Amino acid sequence: MRKTRLKTRMILTLGLAGIIQTLLVGGIAGYYLSQSLYEETEQRALMVARTVAAAPSVIAGINRRDIPALNRTTSRLTATNQALFVVIGDRQALRLAHPDPTRLGRSMADDDGDYGRRALEDGESYVARARGSLGESMRAKAPVIDPETGRIIGIVSVGYSLEQVDATIQRYNLVFYGVIGLMILATVISAIVISNRFKKAIFGLEPEEIARRFREQEATLQSVREGIIAVNRDGVITMANRAACANLDLPGETELASRPILEILPESTLLSVLETRKPDFDREVWLRGRKMVVNRLPVRQNNEVIGVVTSFRPSDELHQVSQQLTRIQQYADTLRSQTHEYSNKLHTIAGLIQIGATDEALTLIGSEVSDHQSLLKLLLEAVPDPVIAGCLLGKYNRAREMGLNLDIDPDSAMEDIPANLPREQLVSVLGNLIDNALEATRQHTGENGRVRLSMTDLGDELIFEIEDQGPGVPDAVQQTIFERGVSGKGEDHGIGLYLVQQFLNRWGGSVTIENLPAGGSRFTLYLPKYQEEGESL
């Protein structure tokens, strides 16, 4: 059976079960029908025997031994009651009336070995099966009692042919077997119809294929990094993967299945898709305090929406990846700048020593040491955070490599940085703004151009001012410069300021752009020390 297809197995199983049930019920019903007919024949024979035994004409005929009259009576009663025979005997069980005249005067015992003792001696009416001269019959015997004396004066035997009963049973059985055959045929047809509908419902798949695909689907769902949740038309979760718990900041062992979606996400509008019946893609919403990008798709069956599947991921996931790449690039640029700068200076110092210009070599070394010591002292005092200080030092060296100067205001102070402010994101923002300022200054002013950085943490905000000597930012461009893909550097640019704006949106900060009278522009970055939570959508 395991090697056969599901449809064949269902037809065989359902058909065989139906046939067995039908035959079992039919057999029991046929048995009880036969028993009922036999019992009915017994009761009929007994009733006729008692009726005949109580007839006054029979009693009078036995007392007078009027054999002709008794035979006429029995002939009439046999025809009237459709009996096989009606026999009357005297007190000695000698026949006084019988369908076969040659048996008159003989003992009734020569027929079936029973001369009617129970009736003649005990006065009891009874029924028995026997084979006599007229064939196998169901015969009833009753005593004939004289009402005047109360004495038993004779016996009456009434028989019904069992062949007639069997013929009646066969007639009923033909009809019954026909019905059973139709029921078996209907069972087989039903099994075929049910198996076809079942196979259609499971898309013609075999149980083994369903099990394999279920395991594959489960593995696929769990491997997806996006959170996935499916709900039925009642809003009850039917499926969820582990990433759903992770993205919603729920414990990994949380069981979401069979729980209402509004119990997990009271602010969710997922059930609205059941009413609109329309998919919803790349929609930004707030879920459990996190901004998510959500896709919602209705599940249809027979043109009816039976549920909704939603996938979601943090909206800042791509931004975080971009920021990480930007930070890595900044580290690489810093190392490359430092390597290039110190390599050139080492070559210069080596050349001066070789030509004997030791005083000039010492002067150059002292100058370099003095400049870096001043910068390091400023950064250590103004910016205790090593991550931000390292970023600024790298940008200082990058500017030197580009032939530019990055001037950090000596009155700057950036000590009161909130502990929950993501340092890597702040570094990414500052790095993008300084890089843009350096690039704009080099393109417009050339070597020896200057970029100025000022920082303050006084008040409730962190403020960073970055001034360049570039061409400035036209008013029309200021409205779109923070949009994705907008840049004056050509193709494959326009991501840096977009990431800056995304960070400010999440943290609740802002940035202003101002063109300077002497040329260039000033970008001022404002970051509140206490983040304001966004509202749920």
Coordinates of C-alpha atoms in Angstrom, one line a residue:
M1 CA 0.0 0.0 0.0
R2 CA 2.9 2.4 0.7
K3 CA 4.1 2.1 -2.8
T4 CA 0.8 3.0 -4.3
R5 CA -0.4 6.6 -4.9
L6 CA -2.6 8.3 -2.4
K7 CA -5.6 8.4 -4.7
T8 CA -5.4 4.6 -5.2
R9 CA -4.9 4.1 -1.5
M10 CA -7.9 6.2 -0.6
I11 CA -10.1 4.5 -3.1
L12 CA -9.1 1.0 -1.9
T13 CA -9.3 2.0 1.8
L14 CA -12.6 3.9 1.6
G15 CA -14.1 1.4 -0.8
L16 CA -13.1 -1.6 1.2
A17 CA -14.3 -0.1 4.4
G18 CA -17.7 0.8 2.8
I19 CA -18.1 -2.7 1.3
I20 CA -17.3 -4.4 4.6
Q21 CA -19.7 -2.2 6.5
T22 CA -22.4 -2.7 3.8
L23 CA -22.0 -6.5 3.8
L24 CA -21.9 -6.7 7.6
V25 CA -25.1 -4.6 7.9
G26 CA -26.7 -6.5 5.1
G27 CA -25.8 -9.9 6.6
I28 CA -27.2 -9.0 10.0
A29 CA -30.3 -7.5 8.5
G30 CA -30.8 -10.6 6.3
Y31 CA -30.4 -12.9 9.2
Y32 CA -32.9 -11.0 11.3
L33 CA -35.3 -10.9 8.4
S34 CA -35.1 -14.7 8.0
Q35 CA -35.6 -15.2 11.7
S36 CA -38.6 -12.8 11.7
L37 CA -40.3 -14.7 8.9
Y38 CA -39.8 -18.0 10.6
E39 CA -41.1 -16.6 13.9
E40 CA -44.1 -15.1 12.0
T41 CA -44.8 -18.5 10.4
E42 CA -44.6 -20.2 13.8
Q43 CA -47.0 -17.8 15.4
R44 CA -49.4 -18.1 12.5
A45 CA -49.4 -21.9 12.6
L46 CA -50.0 -21.9 16.3
M47 CA -52.8 -19.4 16.1
V48 CA -54.6 -21.4 13.3
A49 CA -54.1 -24.7 15.3
R50 CA -55.7 -23.2 18.4
T51 CA -58.5 -21.7 16.4
V52 CA -59.3 -25.0 14.7
A53 CA -59.1 -26.9 18.0
A54 CA -61.6 -24.5 19.5
A55 CA -64.1 -24.7 16.6
P56 CA -67.5 -26.3 17.7
S57 CA -67.8 -28.2 14.4
V58 CA -64.4 -29.9 15.0
I59 CA -65.3 -30.8 18.6
A60 CA -68.6 -32.2 17.5
G61 CA -67.1 -34.1 14.6
I62 CA -64.5 -35.7 16.9
N63 CA -67.1 -36.7 19.4
R64 CA -69.3 -38.3 16.6
R65 CA -66.2 -39.5 14.7
D66 CA -67.7 -37.9 11.7
I67 CA -64.7 -38.4 9.4
P68 CA -66.3 -37.0 6.2
A69 CA -67.4 -33.8 7.9
L70 CA -64.0 -33.3 9.5
N71 CA -62.2 -33.8 6.2
R72 CA -64.5 -31.2 4.5
T73 CA -63.7 -28.8 7.4
T74 CA -60.0 -29.3 7.2
S75 CA -60.0 -28.9 3.4
R76 CA -61.8 -25.6 3.7
L77 CA -59.5 -24.4 6.5
T78 CA -56.4 -25.4 4.6
A79 CA -57.4 -23.3 1.6
T80 CA -58.6 -20.4 3.7
N81 CA -55.4 -20.1 5.8
Q82 CA -53.0 -21.0 2.9
A83 CA -51.6 -23.8 5.0
L84 CA -49.8 -26.9 3.8
F85 CA -52.1 -29.1 5.8
V86 CA -54.6 -29.3 8.6
V87 CA -54.8 -32.7 10.3
I88 CA -57.2 -33.8 13.1
G89 CA -56.6 -36.8 15.3
D90 CA -58.5 -38.4 18.2
R91 CA -57.4 -39.1 21.7
Q92 CA -55.1 -41.9 20.6
A93 CA -53.5 -39.6 17.9
L94 CA -55.2 -41.6 15.1
R95 CA -55.9 -39.4 12.1
L96 CA -59.6 -38.5 11.6
A97 CA -58.9 -35.9 8.9
H98 CA -55.9 -35.7 6.5
P99 CA -55.2 -34.5 3.0
D100 CA -54.2 -38.0 2.0
P101 CA -57.2 -40.3 2.5
T102 CA -54.8 -43.4 2.6
R103 CA -53.4 -42.1 5.9
L104 CA -56.7 -41.8 7.7
G105 CA -57.0 -44.1 10.7
R106 CA -53.2 -44.2 11.1
S107 CA -51.1 -42.8 13.9
M108 CA -49.9 -39.3 13.5
A109 CA -46.5 -40.6 14.8
D110 CA -45.7 -42.3 11.5
D111 CA -45.2 -38.8 10.0
D112 CA -42.5 -37.2 12.2
G113 CA -42.3 -39.6 15.2
D114 CA -44.3 -37.2 17.3
Y115 CA -47.8 -38.4 18.2
G116 CA -48.6 -35.2 20.1
R117 CA -47.9 -36.3 23.7
R118 CA -47.4 -32.7 24.9
A119 CA -50.8 -31.8 23.5
L120 CA -52.7 -35.0 24.4
E121 CA -51.3 -35.5 27.8
D122 CA -50.2 -32.1 29.0
G123 CA -52.8 -30.0 27.2
E124 CA -50.0 -27.8 25.8
S125 CA -49.9 -26.1 22.4
Y126 CA -46.5 -26.1 20.7
V127 CA -44.6 -25.5 17.5
A128 CA -41.9 -27.7 15.9
R129 CA -40.1 -28.2 12.6
A130 CA -40.4 -31.6 11.0
R131 CA -40.2 -33.4 7.7
G132 CA -43.4 -35.4 7.0
S133 CA -45.2 -37.0 4.1
L134 CA -46.0 -33.6 2.7
G135 CA -42.5 -32.2 3.0
E136 CA -40.6 -30.1 5.5
S137 CA -42.9 -27.8 7.4
M138 CA -43.4 -25.6 10.4
R139 CA -46.2 -27.4 12.3
A140 CA -48.2 -26.3 15.3
K141 CA -50.1 -28.8 17.5
A142 CA -53.0 -27.9 19.9
P143 CA -55.2 -30.1 22.0
V144 CA -59.0 -30.3 21.4
I145 CA -60.8 -29.9 24.6
D146 CA -64.5 -30.7 25.1
P147 CA -66.0 -27.7 26.8
E148 CA -68.7 -29.7 28.5
T149 CA -66.4 -32.3 30.2
G150 CA -63.1 -30.4 30.1
R151 CA -61.4 -33.6 28.8
I152 CA -58.9 -33.7 25.9
I153 CA -60.7 -35.5 23.1
G154 CA -58.3 -35.0 20.2
I155 CA -55.5 -33.0 18.6
V156 CA -55.1 -30.6 15.7
S157 CA -51.9 -30.2 13.7
V158 CA -51.5 -27.3 11.3
G159 CA -48.4 -27.1 9.0
Y160 CA -46.9 -24.4 6.8
S161 CA -44.4 -25.4 4.2
L162 CA -40.9 -24.1 4.9
E163 CA -40.2 -24.1 1.1
Q164 CA -42.8 -21.3 0.9
V165 CA -41.0 -19.5 3.7
D166 CA -37.7 -20.0 2.0
A167 CA -39.1 -18.8 -1.3
T168 CA -40.4 -15.6 0.4
I169 CA -37.0 -15.1 2.0
Q170 CA -35.2 -15.5 -1.3
R171 CA -37.6 -13.0 -2.9
Y172 CA -36.8 -10.5 -0.2
N173 CA -33.1 -11.3 -0.4
L174 CA -33.0 -10.5 -4.1
V175 CA -34.3 -7.1 -3.4
F176 CA -32.0 -6.8 -0.5
Y177 CA -29.0 -7.9 -2.4
G178 CA -29.8 -5.4 -5.1
V179 CA -29.9 -2.6 -2.6
I180 CA -26.6 -3.8 -1.1
G181 CA -25.0 -3.8 -4.6
L182 CA -26.2 -0.3 -5.2
M183 CA -24.8 0.8 -1.9
I184 CA -21.4 -0.8 -2.7
L185 CA -21.4 0.9 -6.0
A186 CA -22.3 4.2 -4.4
T187 CA -19.5 3.6 -1.8
V188 CA -16.9 3.0 -4.6
I189 CA -18.1 6.1 -6.5
S190 CA -18.0 8.2 -3.3
A191 CA -14.5 7.0 -2.6
I192 CA -13.4 8.0 -6.1
V193 CA -15.1 11.4 -5.8
I194 CA -13.7 12.0 -2.3
S195 CA -10.2 11.0 -3.3
N196 CA -10.3 13.3 -6.4
R197 CA -11.5 16.2 -4.3
F198 CA -8.9 15.5 -1.7
K199 CA -6.1 15.3 -4.2
K200 CA -7.2 18.5 -5.8
A201 CA -7.3 20.2 -2.4
I202 CA -3.6 19.2 -1.8
F203 CA -2.6 20.2 -5.3
G204 CA -2.1 16.6 -6.4
L205 CA 0.8 16.0 -3.9
E206 CA 1.5 12.7 -2.2
P207 CA 1.8 12.7 1.6
E208 CA 5.5 12.2 1.5
E209 CA 5.8 15.2 -0.9
I210 CA 3.7 17.3 1.5
A211 CA 5.9 16.3 4.5
R212 CA 9.1 17.1 2.5
R213 CA 7.7 20.5 1.3
F214 CA 6.6 21.3 4.8
R215 CA 10.1 20.7 6.2
E216 CA 11.6 22.7 3.3
Q217 CA 9.1 25.6 3.9
E218 CA 9.9 25.6 7.6
A219 CA 13.6 25.6 7.0
T220 CA 13.2 28.4 4.4
L221 CA 11.1 30.5 6.8
Q222 CA 13.5 30.2 9.6
S223 CA 16.5 31.0 7.3
V224 CA 14.9 34.3 6.2
R225 CA 16.2 37.3 8.2
E226 CA 13.0 39.2 7.7
G227 CA 10.2 38.6 10.3
I228 CA 7.3 36.7 8.8
I229 CA 3.9 36.4 10.4
A230 CA 0.7 34.8 8.9
V231 CA -2.8 35.4 10.4
N232 CA -6.2 33.8 9.5
R233 CA -9.4 35.7 8.8
D234 CA -10.0 35.9 12.6
G235 CA -6.8 37.7 13.2
V236 CA -5.1 34.7 14.9
I237 CA -1.5 34.0 14.1
T238 CA -1.0 30.7 12.3
M239 CA 2.7 30.9 11.5
A240 CA 5.7 33.0 12.6
N241 CA 9.5 32.5 12.2
R242 CA 12.2 33.2 14.7
A243 CA 13.2 36.4 12.9
A244 CA 9.8 37.8 13.8
C245 CA 10.5 37.5 17.5
A246 CA 14.0 39.0 17.0
N247 CA 12.8 42.0 15.0
L248 CA 10.0 42.6 17.6
D249 CA 12.5 42.3 20.5
L250 CA 10.6 39.3 21.9
P251 CA 12.3 36.4 23.7
G252 CA 13.4 33.7 21.2
E253 CA 11.2 31.0 22.9
T254 CA 8.0 33.1 22.6
E255 CA 5.3 31.1 21.0
L256 CA 3.3 33.3 18.6
A257 CA 1.1 30.7 16.9
S258 CA -2.6 30.5 18.0
R259 CA -2.4 34.0 19.6
P260 CA -4.3 37.0 18.4
I261 CA -2.1 39.5 16.4
L262 CA -3.5 42.4 18.4
E263 CA -2.3 40.8 21.6
I264 CA 1.2 40.9 20.3
L265 CA 1.0 44.1 18.3
P266 CA -1.9 46.2 19.6
E267 CA -1.0 49.0 17.2
S268 CA -1.0 46.8 14.1
T269 CA -3.3 47.6 11.2
L270 CA -2.6 44.2 9.5
L271 CA -6.3 43.2 9.7
S272 CA -7.3 46.1 7.4
V273 CA -5.9 44.1 4.5
L274 CA -8.7 41.6 5.1
E275 CA -11.2 44.4 4.3
T276 CA -9.3 46.1 1.5
R277 CA -8.2 42.8 -0.1
K278 CA -5.2 44.7 -1.6
P279 CA -1.5 44.1 -1.0
D280 CA 0.7 46.7 0.7
F281 CA 4.4 46.9 -0.1
D282 CA 7.3 48.8 1.5
R283 CA 5.3 50.7 4.0
E284 CA 7.1 52.3 6.9
V285 CA 5.4 51.8 10.3
W286 CA 6.3 51.8 13.9
L287 CA 6.1 48.4 15.7
R288 CA 7.0 48.1 19.4
G289 CA 8.9 51.3 19.2
R290 CA 11.0 50.4 16.1
K291 CA 10.6 51.8 12.6
M292 CA 9.9 48.9 10.2
V293 CA 9.5 48.4 6.5
V294 CA 6.4 46.2 6.1
N295 CA 5.0 44.2 3.2
R296 CA 1.5 42.8 3.6
L297 CA -0.1 40.3 1.2
P298 CA -3.6 38.8 1.3
V299 CA -3.9 35.0 1.0
R300 CA -6.7 34.0 -1.4
Q301 CA -8.5 30.7 -1.9
N302 CA -11.3 30.4 -4.4
N303 CA -11.3 34.2 -4.9
E304 CA -11.8 34.6 -1.1
V305 CA -9.3 36.2 1.3
I306 CA -8.7 33.7 4.1
G307 CA -5.7 35.4 5.8
V308 CA -2.8 37.8 5.5
V309 CA 1.0 37.2 5.4
T310 CA 3.3 40.1 6.4
S311 CA 7.0 40.4 6.3
F312 CA 8.9 43.2 8.1
R313 CA 12.5 44.3 8.8
P314 CA 14.0 47.3 10.6
S315 CA 14.1 50.3 8.3
D316 CA 17.6 51.2 9.4
E317 CA 19.1 47.9 8.5
L318 CA 20.4 49.1 5.2
H319 CA 21.5 52.4 6.8
Q320 CA 23.4 50.5 9.4
V321 CA 25.2 48.5 6.7
S322 CA 26.0 51.6 4.8
Q323 CA 27.3 53.3 7.9
Q324 CA 29.5 50.4 8.7
L325 CA 30.9 50.4 5.2
T326 CA 31.4 54.2 5.5
R327 CA 33.2 53.8 8.8
I328 CA 35.5 51.1 7.4
Q329 CA 36.3 53.3 4.5
Q330 CA 37.1 56.1 6.8
Y331 CA 39.4 53.9 8.8
A332 CA 41.1 52.8 5.6
D333 CA 41.4 56.4 4.3
T334 CA 42.9 57.4 7.7
L335 CA 45.5 54.7 7.6
R336 CA 46.3 55.4 4.0
S337 CA 46.6 59.1 4.6
Q338 CA 48.8 58.6 7.6
T339 CA 51.0 56.1 5.7
H340 CA 51.3 58.4 2.7
E341 CA 52.0 61.5 4.8
Y342 CA 54.6 59.9 7.1
S343 CA 56.2 58.1 4.2
N344 CA 56.9 61.4 2.4
K345 CA 58.1 63.1 5.5
L346 CA 60.4 60.2 6.4
H347 CA 61.9 60.3 2.9
T348 CA 62.4 64.1 3.3
I349 CA 64.0 63.7 6.7
A350 CA 66.2 60.8 5.3
G351 CA 67.3 63.0 2.4
L352 CA 68.2 66.0 4.7
I353 CA 70.3 63.7 6.9
Q354 CA 72.1 62.2 3.9
I355 CA 73.1 65.7 2.6
G356 CA 74.2 66.7 6.0
A357 CA 71.4 69.2 6.6
T358 CA 70.8 67.9 10.2
D359 CA 69.6 71.2 11.5
E360 CA 66.8 71.4 8.9
A361 CA 65.9 67.7 9.6
L362 CA 65.6 68.5 13.3
T363 CA 63.5 71.5 12.6
L364 CA 61.1 69.5 10.4
I365 CA 60.9 66.8 13.0
G366 CA 60.1 69.3 15.7
S367 CA 57.5 71.0 13.6
E368 CA 55.7 67.8 12.9
V369 CA 55.9 66.7 16.5
S370 CA 54.7 70.1 17.6
D371 CA 51.7 70.1 15.2
H372 CA 50.6 66.6 16.2
Q373 CA 51.1 67.2 19.9
S374 CA 49.0 70.3 19.7
L375 CA 46.2 68.5 17.8
L376 CA 46.4 65.5 20.2
K377 CA 46.3 67.8 23.2
L378 CA 43.3 69.6 21.8
L379 CA 41.4 66.4 21.0
L380 CA 42.2 64.8 24.4
E381 CA 40.9 67.9 26.2
A382 CA 37.9 68.8 24.0
V383 CA 36.8 65.3 22.9
P384 CA 37.4 62.6 25.5
D385 CA 35.5 60.0 23.5
P386 CA 38.2 58.0 21.7
V387 CA 36.0 57.0 18.8
I388 CA 35.1 60.6 17.8
A389 CA 38.6 61.8 18.5
G390 CA 40.1 59.1 16.3
C391 CA 37.7 60.1 13.5
L392 CA 38.7 63.7 13.7
L393 CA 42.4 62.8 13.8
G394 CA 41.9 60.7 10.7
K395 CA 40.1 63.5 8.9
Y396 CA 42.9 65.9 9.9
N397 CA 45.5 63.6 8.2
R398 CA 43.2 63.1 5.2
A399 CA 43.0 66.9 4.7
R400 CA 46.8 67.1 4.9
E401 CA 47.1 64.5 2.2
M402 CA 44.7 66.4 0.0
G403 CA 46.8 69.6 0.5
L404 CA 44.2 71.1 2.7
N405 CA 43.9 72.2 6.3
L406 CA 41.3 71.0 8.8
D407 CA 41.2 73.7 11.5
I408 CA 39.5 72.5 14.8
D409 CA 38.4 75.5 16.9
P410 CA 40.6 75.4 20.1
D411 CA 37.6 76.5 22.1
S412 CA 35.6 73.4 21.1
A413 CA 34.2 71.2 23.8
M414 CA 32.4 67.9 23.3
E415 CA 32.4 66.1 26.6
D416 CA 28.7 65.7 27.5
I417 CA 27.8 63.1 24.9
P418 CA 24.7 61.0 25.8
A419 CA 25.7 57.4 26.6
N420 CA 22.9 56.0 24.4
L421 CA 24.0 58.0 21.3
P422 CA 25.4 55.5 18.8
R423 CA 29.0 56.5 18.4
E424 CA 29.4 54.7 15.1
Q425 CA 26.5 56.6 13.6
L426 CA 27.7 59.9 14.9
V427 CA 31.1 59.2 13.5
S428 CA 29.5 58.4 10.1
V429 CA 27.6 61.6 10.1
L430 CA 30.6 63.8 11.0
G431 CA 32.8 61.9 8.5
N432 CA 30.3 62.5 5.7
L433 CA 29.9 66.2 6.4
I434 CA 33.7 66.7 6.7
D435 CA 34.5 64.7 3.6
N436 CA 31.9 66.8 1.6
A437 CA 33.5 70.0 2.9
L438 CA 37.0 68.8 2.0
E439 CA 35.9 67.7 -1.5
A440 CA 34.1 71.0 -2.1
T441 CA 37.1 73.1 -0.9
R442 CA 39.6 71.2 -3.0
Q443 CA 37.5 71.5 -6.2
H444 CA 36.8 75.2 -5.7
T445 CA 39.9 76.6 -3.9
G446 CA 42.6 74.1 -4.6
E447 CA 45.6 73.4 -2.3
N448 CA 46.0 75.2 1.0
G449 CA 42.2 75.6 1.3
R450 CA 40.8 75.4 4.7
V451 CA 37.9 73.6 6.4
R452 CA 36.9 74.7 9.9
L453 CA 35.2 72.6 12.5
S454 CA 33.7 73.9 15.7
M455 CA 32.0 71.8 18.4
T456 CA 30.0 72.7 21.6
D457 CA 28.0 70.6 24.1
L458 CA 26.6 73.6 26.1
G459 CA 22.9 73.5 26.7
D460 CA 20.5 70.7 25.7
E461 CA 22.1 70.0 22.3
L462 CA 25.3 68.9 20.7
I463 CA 26.2 71.4 18.0
F464 CA 28.7 70.8 15.2
E465 CA 29.6 73.6 12.7
I466 CA 31.5 72.7 9.6
E467 CA 32.6 75.6 7.2
D468 CA 34.2 75.0 3.8
Q469 CA 35.6 77.2 1.1
G470 CA 33.6 75.6 -1.7
P471 CA 31.2 77.3 -4.1
G472 CA 28.3 77.3 -1.7
V473 CA 24.9 75.5 -1.9
P474 CA 22.3 77.1 -4.1
D475 CA 18.9 77.7 -2.4
A476 CA 17.1 75.3 -4.9
V477 CA 19.6 72.5 -4.1
Q478 CA 19.3 73.0 -0.3
Q479 CA 15.7 71.7 -0.5
T480 CA 16.8 68.4 -2.1
I481 CA 20.4 67.9 -1.1
F482 CA 19.5 65.4 1.6
E483 CA 17.4 63.2 -0.7
R484 CA 18.8 59.8 -1.8
G485 CA 20.8 60.0 -5.0
V486 CA 21.1 63.9 -5.1
S487 CA 24.7 65.0 -5.4
G488 CA 26.9 67.4 -7.4
K489 CA 29.6 64.7 -7.7
G490 CA 28.0 62.8 -10.5
E491 CA 26.7 59.2 -10.7
D492 CA 27.0 56.7 -7.8
H493 CA 27.0 59.5 -5.2
G494 CA 24.3 61.0 -3.1
I495 CA 24.2 58.5 -0.3
G496 CA 26.2 60.3 2.4
L497 CA 23.9 63.2 3.1
Y498 CA 20.9 60.9 2.8
L499 CA 22.3 58.8 5.6
V500 CA 22.9 61.9 7.6
Q501 CA 19.2 62.9 7.3
Q502 CA 18.1 59.4 8.2
F503 CA 20.1 59.4 11.4
L504 CA 18.8 62.9 12.3
N505 CA 15.2 61.7 11.7
R506 CA 15.7 58.8 14.1
W507 CA 17.5 60.8 16.7
G508 CA 15.3 63.9 16.4
G509 CA 18.1 66.2 15.3
S510 CA 18.4 68.7 12.5
V511 CA 20.9 70.3 10.1
T512 CA 20.9 73.8 8.6
I513 CA 22.8 75.1 5.6
E514 CA 24.1 78.6 5.3
N515 CA 26.1 80.3 2.5
L516 CA 28.9 82.5 3.9
P517 CA 29.5 86.1 2.7
A518 CA 33.1 85.4 2.0
G519 CA 32.3 82.2 0.0
G520 CA 31.7 78.7 1.0
S521 CA 29.0 77.2 3.1
R522 CA 28.3 76.3 6.7
F523 CA 26.6 73.1 7.8
T524 CA 25.3 73.2 11.4
L525 CA 24.3 70.0 13.0
Y526 CA 22.0 69.9 16.1
L527 CA 21.6 66.8 18.1
P528 CA 19.4 66.8 21.2
K529 CA 20.9 65.1 24.2
Y530 CA 17.7 63.3 24.9
Q531 CA 16.1 61.4 22.1
E532 CA 12.4 62.0 21.3
E533 CA 10.4 58.8 20.6
G534 CA 8.5 58.8 17.3
E535 CA 4.8 58.2 17.1
S536 CA 3.4 54.9 15.9
L537 CA 1.7 54.8 12.5

